[in-house]
Amino acid sequence: MIKIGITGGIGSGKTVISSLIAMNGIPVYMADTESKRLSDTSPVIRRKLMALFGNDLYVNDRLDRKRLASIIFSDAKALEKVNEIIHPVVKKDFQAWTKQQKSSVCAIESAILFETGFDKIVDIKLLVYAPVGLRLARVMERDGATEADIMKRMNRQMPDELKRKQADFVIINDEVDALLPQIDRFLKLLLQK
């Protein structure tokens, strides 16, 4: 099975590209969505997070994401510890998910594909690129967040220039270049593998 890793910075349009790829019959594992599910349901994650931050991190059997975000976005060490807890569980879940797929190709969408080491468990790395100004505008509109808050989140991610050097294919999502021809080119290249 060929595994594609779809990545890009916040607001780059990874989810749009993932949807277009899924429309072509390729199942896509959404790491962010699954990470949230696992943070609520995994006893391993729950036990380790509560050991770090206290039992009140979970309210009505659900992770208090706002509280956790306020901790990790102001403390790099705390973010690192949380990632060390959650990412191995997500990786294991993704690997189990791939075994259930009937397709010869599948994908994982992850904003932090390289940062988590998930790039090592995929065969092809696809970067979705958009200029920073456009990404900021998209996230401000989507999340109602301030520019300063978004920049904090962006600065925690690997710069696009470094991701570009490691990517096998780049899709430009700048609202100028058409997406469908780029997806078609990518899928044709994929079929040649």
XYZ file of C-alpha atoms in Angstrom:
193
model
C 0.000 0.000 0.000
C 1.262 3.486 -0.882
C 0.884 5.970 1.966
C 0.749 9.711 1.268
C 1.524 12.277 3.947
C -0.369 15.530 3.338
C 1.006 18.490 5.253
C 1.165 22.272 5.269
C 1.035 25.130 7.718
C -2.098 26.314 9.460
C -4.459 27.889 6.924
C -2.654 26.423 3.902
C -5.702 24.466 2.764
C -4.642 20.916 3.675
C -8.228 19.901 4.356
C -9.399 21.156 0.949
C -6.626 19.192 -0.773
C -7.351 16.127 1.386
C -11.035 16.332 0.377
C -10.108 16.536 -3.312
C -7.806 13.535 -2.945
C -10.546 11.622 -1.080
C -12.963 12.438 -3.918
C -10.551 10.506 -6.151
C -11.110 7.368 -4.074
C -8.125 7.660 -1.732
C -9.071 7.288 1.942
C -7.607 10.043 4.142
C -6.877 9.747 7.872
C -7.329 13.171 9.450
C -4.678 13.208 12.193
C -6.039 16.316 13.928
C -9.586 14.950 14.128
C -8.400 11.514 15.224
C -6.037 13.062 17.774
C -9.003 14.849 19.362
C -11.026 11.623 19.413
C -8.143 9.695 20.937
C -7.505 12.416 23.525
C -11.061 11.825 24.749
C -11.125 8.029 24.473
C -7.604 6.660 24.987
C -7.008 5.579 28.601
C -3.241 5.908 27.994
C -3.497 9.544 26.882
C -5.957 10.401 29.661
C -3.827 8.855 32.414
C -0.613 10.535 31.244
C -2.185 13.982 30.664
C -3.891 13.914 34.068
C -0.607 12.898 35.699
C 1.000 15.986 34.140
C -1.742 18.591 34.532
C -4.206 17.254 37.109
C -7.506 15.358 37.070
C -9.494 18.497 36.261
C -8.003 18.511 32.744
C -10.939 16.230 31.870
C -14.493 17.487 32.321
C -17.434 15.100 31.804
C -15.060 12.513 30.324
C -13.760 14.953 27.719
C -10.430 16.711 27.479
C -10.699 20.423 28.306
C -8.997 21.538 25.090
C -9.133 25.243 25.902
C -7.352 24.688 29.188
C -4.752 22.436 27.589
C -4.198 24.933 24.752
C -3.655 27.760 27.226
C -0.956 25.658 28.885
C 0.887 24.344 25.831
C 0.851 27.486 23.702
C 2.644 29.423 26.424
C 5.032 26.648 27.492
C 7.182 24.903 24.871
C 8.242 22.151 27.310
C 4.604 21.353 28.139
C 3.795 21.204 24.398
C 6.688 18.794 23.867
C 5.480 16.546 26.708
C 1.902 16.527 25.369
C 3.168 15.650 21.889
C 5.239 12.785 23.347
C 2.050 11.421 24.897
C -0.398 11.878 22.021
C 1.645 11.277 18.846
C 2.627 7.635 19.503
C -1.041 6.766 20.111
C -2.105 8.559 16.894
C 0.684 6.816 14.947
C -0.453 3.403 16.218
C -4.083 4.246 15.375
C -3.101 5.350 11.846
C -1.166 2.133 11.279
C -4.172 0.064 12.440
C -6.448 2.178 10.195
C -4.247 1.555 7.117
C -4.597 -2.203 7.615
C -8.384 -1.863 7.369
C -8.303 0.004 4.052
C -9.194 -1.829 0.851
C -7.475 0.750 -1.379
C -3.892 0.358 -2.635
C -3.302 4.003 -1.699
C -4.224 5.919 1.453
C -3.212 9.206 3.039
C -2.736 10.934 6.358
C -3.335 14.673 6.759
C -1.117 16.199 9.434
C -0.033 19.807 9.899
C 2.991 18.531 11.801
C 3.919 15.534 9.627
C 7.669 16.222 9.849
C 7.661 17.424 13.453
C 6.012 14.189 14.661
C 8.158 11.860 12.581
C 5.060 10.684 10.687
C 6.995 11.479 7.498
C 8.959 8.278 8.229
C 5.824 6.109 7.986
C 4.608 7.447 4.629
C 5.962 6.853 1.133
C 5.165 10.237 -0.452
C 5.153 13.624 1.238
C 2.779 16.199 -0.244
C 3.099 19.810 0.906
C 0.196 22.234 0.527
C 1.704 25.710 0.302
C 0.028 29.114 0.651
C 1.641 32.505 1.360
C 1.680 33.532 5.039
C -0.562 36.595 4.520
C -3.255 34.484 2.879
C -2.966 31.816 5.590
C -3.362 34.470 8.289
C -6.466 35.894 6.608
C -8.018 32.430 6.224
C -7.462 31.442 9.863
C -8.606 34.816 11.215
C -11.839 34.432 9.261
C -12.280 30.729 10.070
C -11.401 30.792 13.788
C -12.029 34.413 14.718
C -8.519 34.409 16.184
C -6.193 37.392 16.444
C -3.183 37.776 14.199
C -0.896 37.479 17.247
C -2.504 34.170 18.322
C -2.228 32.737 14.812
C 1.403 33.831 14.499
C 2.168 32.015 17.782
C 0.695 28.847 16.322
C 2.518 29.335 13.005
C 5.814 29.866 14.773
C 5.427 26.514 16.542
C 5.291 24.754 13.168
C 8.240 23.960 10.939
C 8.793 26.739 8.349
C 7.442 26.023 4.853
C 10.938 26.396 3.343
C 12.145 23.406 5.383
C 9.011 21.400 4.589
C 9.491 22.156 0.882
C 12.986 20.660 0.948
C 11.614 17.409 2.364
C 8.417 17.212 0.308
C 8.135 15.013 -2.777
C 5.404 17.185 -4.311
C 4.060 20.691 -3.644
C 0.564 21.967 -4.369
C 0.255 25.748 -4.441
C -3.001 26.909 -2.844
C -2.722 30.669 -3.354
C -6.148 31.331 -4.926
C -4.312 32.027 -8.218
C -3.058 28.604 -9.333
C -5.903 26.189 -10.115
C -6.013 23.250 -7.707
C -7.582 20.512 -9.846
C -4.803 20.402 -12.478
C -2.233 20.207 -9.668
C -4.148 17.335 -8.023
C -4.385 15.571 -11.411
C -0.604 15.928 -11.928
C 0.040 14.571 -8.452
C -2.276 11.583 -8.941
C -0.688 10.779 -12.337
C 2.752 10.802 -10.725
C 1.407 8.603 -7.940
C 0.117 6.027 -10.411
C 3.577 5.791 -11.997
C 5.090 4.643 -8.674
